[in-house]
Coordinates of C-alpha atoms and ligand atoms in Angstrom, one line a residue:
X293 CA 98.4 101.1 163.5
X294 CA 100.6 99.5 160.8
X295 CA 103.5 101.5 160.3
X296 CA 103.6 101.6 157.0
X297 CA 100.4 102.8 157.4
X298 CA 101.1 105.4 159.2
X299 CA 104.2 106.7 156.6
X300 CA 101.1 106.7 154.2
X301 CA 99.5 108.9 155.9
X302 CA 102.6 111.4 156.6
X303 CA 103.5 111.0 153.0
X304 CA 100.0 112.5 151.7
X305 CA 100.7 115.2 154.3
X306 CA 98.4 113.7 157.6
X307 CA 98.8 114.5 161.0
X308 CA 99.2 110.9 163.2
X309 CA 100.8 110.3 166.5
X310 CA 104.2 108.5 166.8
X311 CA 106.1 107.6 170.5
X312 CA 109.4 109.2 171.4
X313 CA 111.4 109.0 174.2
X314 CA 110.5 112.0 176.0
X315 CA 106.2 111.5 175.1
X316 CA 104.3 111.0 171.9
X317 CA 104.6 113.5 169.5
X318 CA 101.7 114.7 167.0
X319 CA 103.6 114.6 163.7
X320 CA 103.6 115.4 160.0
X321 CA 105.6 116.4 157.6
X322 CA 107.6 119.6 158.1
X323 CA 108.5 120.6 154.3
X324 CA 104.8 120.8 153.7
X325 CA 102.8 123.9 154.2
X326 CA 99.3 122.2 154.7
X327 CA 101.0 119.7 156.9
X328 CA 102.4 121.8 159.2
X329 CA 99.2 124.2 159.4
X330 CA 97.1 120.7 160.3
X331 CA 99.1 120.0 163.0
X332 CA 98.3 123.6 164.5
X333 CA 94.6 123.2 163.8
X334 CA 94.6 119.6 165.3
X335 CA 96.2 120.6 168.7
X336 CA 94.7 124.1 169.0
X337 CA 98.1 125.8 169.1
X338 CA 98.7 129.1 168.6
X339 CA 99.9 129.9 165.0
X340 CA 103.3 131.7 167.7
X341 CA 104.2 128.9 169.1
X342 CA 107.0 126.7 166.9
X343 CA 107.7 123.2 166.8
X344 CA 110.7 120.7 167.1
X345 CA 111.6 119.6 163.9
X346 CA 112.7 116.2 164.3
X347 CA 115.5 114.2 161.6
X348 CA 117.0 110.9 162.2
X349 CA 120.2 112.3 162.5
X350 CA 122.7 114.4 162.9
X351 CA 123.6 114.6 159.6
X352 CA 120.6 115.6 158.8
X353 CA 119.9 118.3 161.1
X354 CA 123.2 120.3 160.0
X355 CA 121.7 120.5 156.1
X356 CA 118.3 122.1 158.4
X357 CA 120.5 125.2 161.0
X358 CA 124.1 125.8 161.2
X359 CA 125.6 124.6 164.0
X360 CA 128.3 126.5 166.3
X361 CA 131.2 124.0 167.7
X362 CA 129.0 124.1 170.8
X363 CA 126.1 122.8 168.7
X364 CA 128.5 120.1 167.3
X365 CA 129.7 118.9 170.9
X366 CA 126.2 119.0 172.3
X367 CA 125.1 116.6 169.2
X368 CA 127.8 114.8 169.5
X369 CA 127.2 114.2 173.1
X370 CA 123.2 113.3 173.4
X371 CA 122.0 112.4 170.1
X372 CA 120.0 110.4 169.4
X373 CA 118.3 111.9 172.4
X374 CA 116.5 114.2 174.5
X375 CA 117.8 117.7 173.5
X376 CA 116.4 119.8 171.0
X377 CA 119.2 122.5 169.5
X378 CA 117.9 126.2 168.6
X379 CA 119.9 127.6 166.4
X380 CA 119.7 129.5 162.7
X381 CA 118.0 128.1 160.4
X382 CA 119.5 127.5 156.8
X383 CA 118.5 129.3 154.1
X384 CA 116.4 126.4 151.6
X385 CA 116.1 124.5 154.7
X386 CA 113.0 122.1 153.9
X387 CA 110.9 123.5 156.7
X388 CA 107.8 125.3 156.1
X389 CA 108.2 128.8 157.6
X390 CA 104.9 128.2 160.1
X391 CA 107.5 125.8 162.0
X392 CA 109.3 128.5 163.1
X393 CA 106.4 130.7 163.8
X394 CA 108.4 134.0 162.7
X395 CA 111.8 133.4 164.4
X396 CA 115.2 133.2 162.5
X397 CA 115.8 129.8 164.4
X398 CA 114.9 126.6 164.2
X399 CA 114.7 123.7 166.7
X400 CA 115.5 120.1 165.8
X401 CA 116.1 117.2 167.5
X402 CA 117.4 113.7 166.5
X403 CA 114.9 111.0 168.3
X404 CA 116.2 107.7 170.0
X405 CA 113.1 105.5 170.1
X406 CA 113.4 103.6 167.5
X407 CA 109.8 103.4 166.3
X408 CA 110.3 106.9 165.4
X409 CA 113.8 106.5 163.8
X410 CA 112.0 103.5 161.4
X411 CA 109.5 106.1 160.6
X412 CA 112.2 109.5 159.9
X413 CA 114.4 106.8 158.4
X414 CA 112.2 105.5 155.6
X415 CA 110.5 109.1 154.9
X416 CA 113.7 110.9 154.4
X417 CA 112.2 114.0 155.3
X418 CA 112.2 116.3 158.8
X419 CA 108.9 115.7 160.3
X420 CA 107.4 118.8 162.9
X421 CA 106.5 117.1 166.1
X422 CA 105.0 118.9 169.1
X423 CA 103.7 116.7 171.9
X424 CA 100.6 114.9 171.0
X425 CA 98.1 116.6 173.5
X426 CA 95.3 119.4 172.8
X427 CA 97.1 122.6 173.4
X428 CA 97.4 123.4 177.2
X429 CA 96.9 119.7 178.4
X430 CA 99.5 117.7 180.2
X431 CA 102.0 116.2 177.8
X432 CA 100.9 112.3 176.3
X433 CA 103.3 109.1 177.6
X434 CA 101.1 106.5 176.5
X435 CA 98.6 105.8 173.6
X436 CA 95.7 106.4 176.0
X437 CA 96.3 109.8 176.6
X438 CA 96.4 110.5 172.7
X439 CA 93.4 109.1 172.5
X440 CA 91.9 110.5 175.7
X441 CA 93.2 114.0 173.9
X442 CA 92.1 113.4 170.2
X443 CA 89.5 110.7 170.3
X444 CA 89.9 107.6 168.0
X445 CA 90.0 108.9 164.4
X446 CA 94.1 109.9 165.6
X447 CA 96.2 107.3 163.6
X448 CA 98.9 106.6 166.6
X449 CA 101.6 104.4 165.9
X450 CA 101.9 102.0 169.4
X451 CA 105.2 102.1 171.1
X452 CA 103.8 101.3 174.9
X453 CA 104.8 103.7 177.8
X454 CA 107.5 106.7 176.8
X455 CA 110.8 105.9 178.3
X456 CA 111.9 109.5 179.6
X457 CA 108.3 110.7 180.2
X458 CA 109.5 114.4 179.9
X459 CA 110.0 116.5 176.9
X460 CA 113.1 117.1 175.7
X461 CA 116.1 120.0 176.9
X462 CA 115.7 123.0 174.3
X463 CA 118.9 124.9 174.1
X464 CA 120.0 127.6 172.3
X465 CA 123.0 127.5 170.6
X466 CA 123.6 130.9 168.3
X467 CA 126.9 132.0 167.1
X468 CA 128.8 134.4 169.1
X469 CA 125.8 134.4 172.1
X470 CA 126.6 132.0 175.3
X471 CA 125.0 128.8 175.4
X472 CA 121.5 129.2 177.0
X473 CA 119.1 126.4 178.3
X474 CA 115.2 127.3 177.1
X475 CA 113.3 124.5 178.3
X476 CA 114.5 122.3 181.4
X477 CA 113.8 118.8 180.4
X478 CA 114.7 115.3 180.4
X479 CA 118.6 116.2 180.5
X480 CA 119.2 118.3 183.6
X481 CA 121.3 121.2 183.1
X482 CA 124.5 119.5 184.7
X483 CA 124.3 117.1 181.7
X484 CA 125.0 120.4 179.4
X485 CA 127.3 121.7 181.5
X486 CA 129.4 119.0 181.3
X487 CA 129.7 118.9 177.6
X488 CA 129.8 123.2 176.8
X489 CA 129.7 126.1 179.1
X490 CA 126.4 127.3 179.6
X491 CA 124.6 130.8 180.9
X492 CA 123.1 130.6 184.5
X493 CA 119.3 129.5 184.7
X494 CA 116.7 129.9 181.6
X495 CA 117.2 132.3 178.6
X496 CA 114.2 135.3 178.2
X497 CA 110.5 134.2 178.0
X498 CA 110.3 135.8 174.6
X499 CA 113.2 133.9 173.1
X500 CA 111.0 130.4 173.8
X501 CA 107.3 131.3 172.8
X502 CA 106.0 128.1 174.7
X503 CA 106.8 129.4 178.0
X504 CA 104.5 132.1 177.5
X505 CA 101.4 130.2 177.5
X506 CA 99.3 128.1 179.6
X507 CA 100.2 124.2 179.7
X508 CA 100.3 120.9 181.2
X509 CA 97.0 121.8 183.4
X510 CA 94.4 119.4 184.8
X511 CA 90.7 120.4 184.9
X512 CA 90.9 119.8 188.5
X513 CA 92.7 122.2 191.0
X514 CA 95.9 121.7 191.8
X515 CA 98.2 123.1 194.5
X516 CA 101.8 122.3 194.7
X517 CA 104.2 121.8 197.9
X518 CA 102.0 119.6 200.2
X519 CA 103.1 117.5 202.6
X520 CA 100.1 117.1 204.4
X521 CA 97.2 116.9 202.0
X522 CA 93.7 116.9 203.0
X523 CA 92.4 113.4 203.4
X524 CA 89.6 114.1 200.2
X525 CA 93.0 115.5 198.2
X526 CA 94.2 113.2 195.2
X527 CA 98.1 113.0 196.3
X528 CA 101.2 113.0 194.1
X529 CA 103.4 111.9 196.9
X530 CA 107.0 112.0 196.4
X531 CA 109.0 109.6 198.7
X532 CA 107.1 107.5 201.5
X533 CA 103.0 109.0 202.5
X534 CA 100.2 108.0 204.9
X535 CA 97.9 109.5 203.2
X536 CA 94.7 107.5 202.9
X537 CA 92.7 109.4 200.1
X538 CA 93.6 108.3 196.8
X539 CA 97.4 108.3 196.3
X540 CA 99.1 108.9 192.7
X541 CA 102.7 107.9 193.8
X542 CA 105.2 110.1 191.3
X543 CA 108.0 107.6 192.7
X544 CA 107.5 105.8 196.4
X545 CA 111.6 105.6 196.7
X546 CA 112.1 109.5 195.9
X547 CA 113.8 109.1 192.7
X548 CA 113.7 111.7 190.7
X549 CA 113.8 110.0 187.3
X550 CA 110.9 107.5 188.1
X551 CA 109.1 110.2 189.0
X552 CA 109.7 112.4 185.6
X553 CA 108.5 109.6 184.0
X554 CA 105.5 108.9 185.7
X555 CA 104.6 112.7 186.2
X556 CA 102.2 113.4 183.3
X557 CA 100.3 109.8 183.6
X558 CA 100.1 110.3 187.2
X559 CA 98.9 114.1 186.8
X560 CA 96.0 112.5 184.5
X561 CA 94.9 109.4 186.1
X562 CA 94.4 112.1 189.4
X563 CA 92.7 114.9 187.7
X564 CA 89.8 111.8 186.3
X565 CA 90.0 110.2 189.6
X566 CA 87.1 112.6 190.6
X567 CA 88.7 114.2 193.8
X568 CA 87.9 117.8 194.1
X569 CA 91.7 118.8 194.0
X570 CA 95.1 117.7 193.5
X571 CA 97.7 118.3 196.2
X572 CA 101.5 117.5 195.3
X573 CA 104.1 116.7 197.0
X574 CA 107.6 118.7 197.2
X575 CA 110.0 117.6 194.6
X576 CA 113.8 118.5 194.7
X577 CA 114.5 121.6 192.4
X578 CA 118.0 120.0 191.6
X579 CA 119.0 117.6 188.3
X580 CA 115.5 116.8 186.4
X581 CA 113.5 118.1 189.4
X582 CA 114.1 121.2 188.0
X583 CA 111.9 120.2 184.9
X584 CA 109.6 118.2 187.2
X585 CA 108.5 121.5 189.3
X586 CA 108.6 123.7 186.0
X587 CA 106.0 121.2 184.5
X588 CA 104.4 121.4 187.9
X589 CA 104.2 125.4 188.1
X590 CA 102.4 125.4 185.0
X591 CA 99.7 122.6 185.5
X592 CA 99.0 125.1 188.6
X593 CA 98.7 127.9 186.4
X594 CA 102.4 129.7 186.0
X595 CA 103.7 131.2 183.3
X596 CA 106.8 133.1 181.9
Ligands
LIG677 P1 106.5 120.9 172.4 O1 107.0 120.3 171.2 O2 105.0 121.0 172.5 O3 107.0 120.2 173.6 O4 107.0 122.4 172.4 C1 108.2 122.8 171.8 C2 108.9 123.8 172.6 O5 110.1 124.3 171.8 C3 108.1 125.1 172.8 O6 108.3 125.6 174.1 C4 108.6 126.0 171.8 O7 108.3 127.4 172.1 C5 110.0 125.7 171.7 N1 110.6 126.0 170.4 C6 110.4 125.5 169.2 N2 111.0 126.1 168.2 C7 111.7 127.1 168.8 C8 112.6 128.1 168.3 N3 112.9 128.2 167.0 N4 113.1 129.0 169.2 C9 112.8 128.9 170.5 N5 112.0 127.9 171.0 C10 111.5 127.0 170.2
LIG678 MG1 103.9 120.4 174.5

């Protein structure tokens, strides 16, 4: 699609698909009521889940929450990038209330793929961006797997391959509360902690409504920790395998950011391979391993 196009569309309140970094996003405009309720009713999510508002920068996103000198440093630091901030949002912020599904917060995040900073650039307005998948699926990284998700009446503006292939950090930032990490992501928690002090592990389930709910799972089974799958098993190997079933390397060479950004393609092309179940193997839980296996728990059905 043309991106002009596509601004078209967002600027008569459509729901279209635009690349980021992290993976595509399903976007529209987040000042509009109708807007933001069509990009609930297109993915399927649940009206208490919020979304990532998304601004092309950082200027911008302080007229949106108020942001603690932590908030500032963190900003400072990664955007454009991936981490989203939580923190209050401004009264006569431009954000339809549905965004924040009921909470006091808001999350937003400046973007560095440029496709999307052309498109947040020349609309001048925040746009709400979950991932562009159906509610529950694994996360999109390519235009395929928008289209595998929403068939082909999705407008989705082409930007190849996502570079990070993970969603972003979310972290909360609230005045007078410690730093706290809600989402791993695509910056490992040592990348926060070298900028701001920050609590120990993930803030409370309830304080990130995502967590609470099913996501990232394959229709096929799918059992985690395997080093020695069985031989009809579709295998995300991590590091060198002789297996001799179908193989869905997540990085030959063990690293760990190869494999974050091959994890949600690989996780698809296996579950339509046809094999009865997916075995995979053991990642690190250091760095962005920790995101890998949280992504991984919940395509095997964890939550919380
Ligand atoms: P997605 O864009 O689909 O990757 O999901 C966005 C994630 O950010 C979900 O886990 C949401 O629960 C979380 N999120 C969005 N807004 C807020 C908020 N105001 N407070 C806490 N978490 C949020
Ligand atoms: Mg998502």
């Amino acid at each position: 699609m043309e991106i002009d196009w596509i601004l078209d569309r967002l600027k008569q309140g459509g729901v279209v698909a635009i690349p980021t970094e992290t993976v595509y996003g399903l976007a529209a405009d987040a000042s509009s009521p109708a807007a933001v309720k069509a990009i609930f009713t297109t993915k399927g999510r649940p009206q208490t889940n919020p979304l990532i508002v998304h601004v092309a920068s950082v200027q911008a996103a302080r007229t949106l929450v108020t942001f603690t000198p932590e908030a500032e440093a963190l900003a400072q630091a990664f955007w454009p990038g991936p981490l989203t901030l939580v923190a209050p949002r401004r009264p006569g912020a431009p954000v339809a209330e549905a965004v924040s599904a009921g909470l006091e917060t808001l999350a937003v995040r400046v973007p560095a793929h440029p496709l999307m900073q052309q498109v947040l650039q020349a609309l001048g307005r925040p746009l709400a961006a979950p991932s562009a998948n159906r509610s529950g699926r694994p996360s999109p990284t390519t235009v395929d797997h928008v289209a595998q998700d929403f068939g082909p009446t999705l407008p989705i503006l082409d930007g190849g391959s996502c570079d990070k292939g993970l969603e972003s950090t979310v972290v909360q930032v609230l005045p007078d509360h410690p730093v706290q990490i809600l989402r791993y992501g695509s910056l490992s928690p040592q990348d926060i902690a070298a900028v701001v002090p920050v609590a120990e592990g993930l803030g409370p389930g309830e304080a990130s409504p995502g967590r609470l709910l099913r996501h990232y799972a394959p229709q096929t089974p799918l059992v985690l920790n395997i080093t020695a799958p069985e031989p009809m098993d579709a295998y995300l190997s991590f590091g060198p395998t002789d297996h001799t079933g179908p193989c869905f390397p997540l990085s030959a060479r063990g690293d760990m950011t190869e494999a974050a950004q091959r994890l949600f393609a690989q996780l698809r092309a296996a579950d339509t391979s046809g094999a009865p179940r997916i075995a995979v193997a053991p990642v690190p839980d250091r760095g962005v391993g920790l995101a890998i296996n949280d992504r991984l728990r919940r395509a095997a059905g964890a939550v919380g």
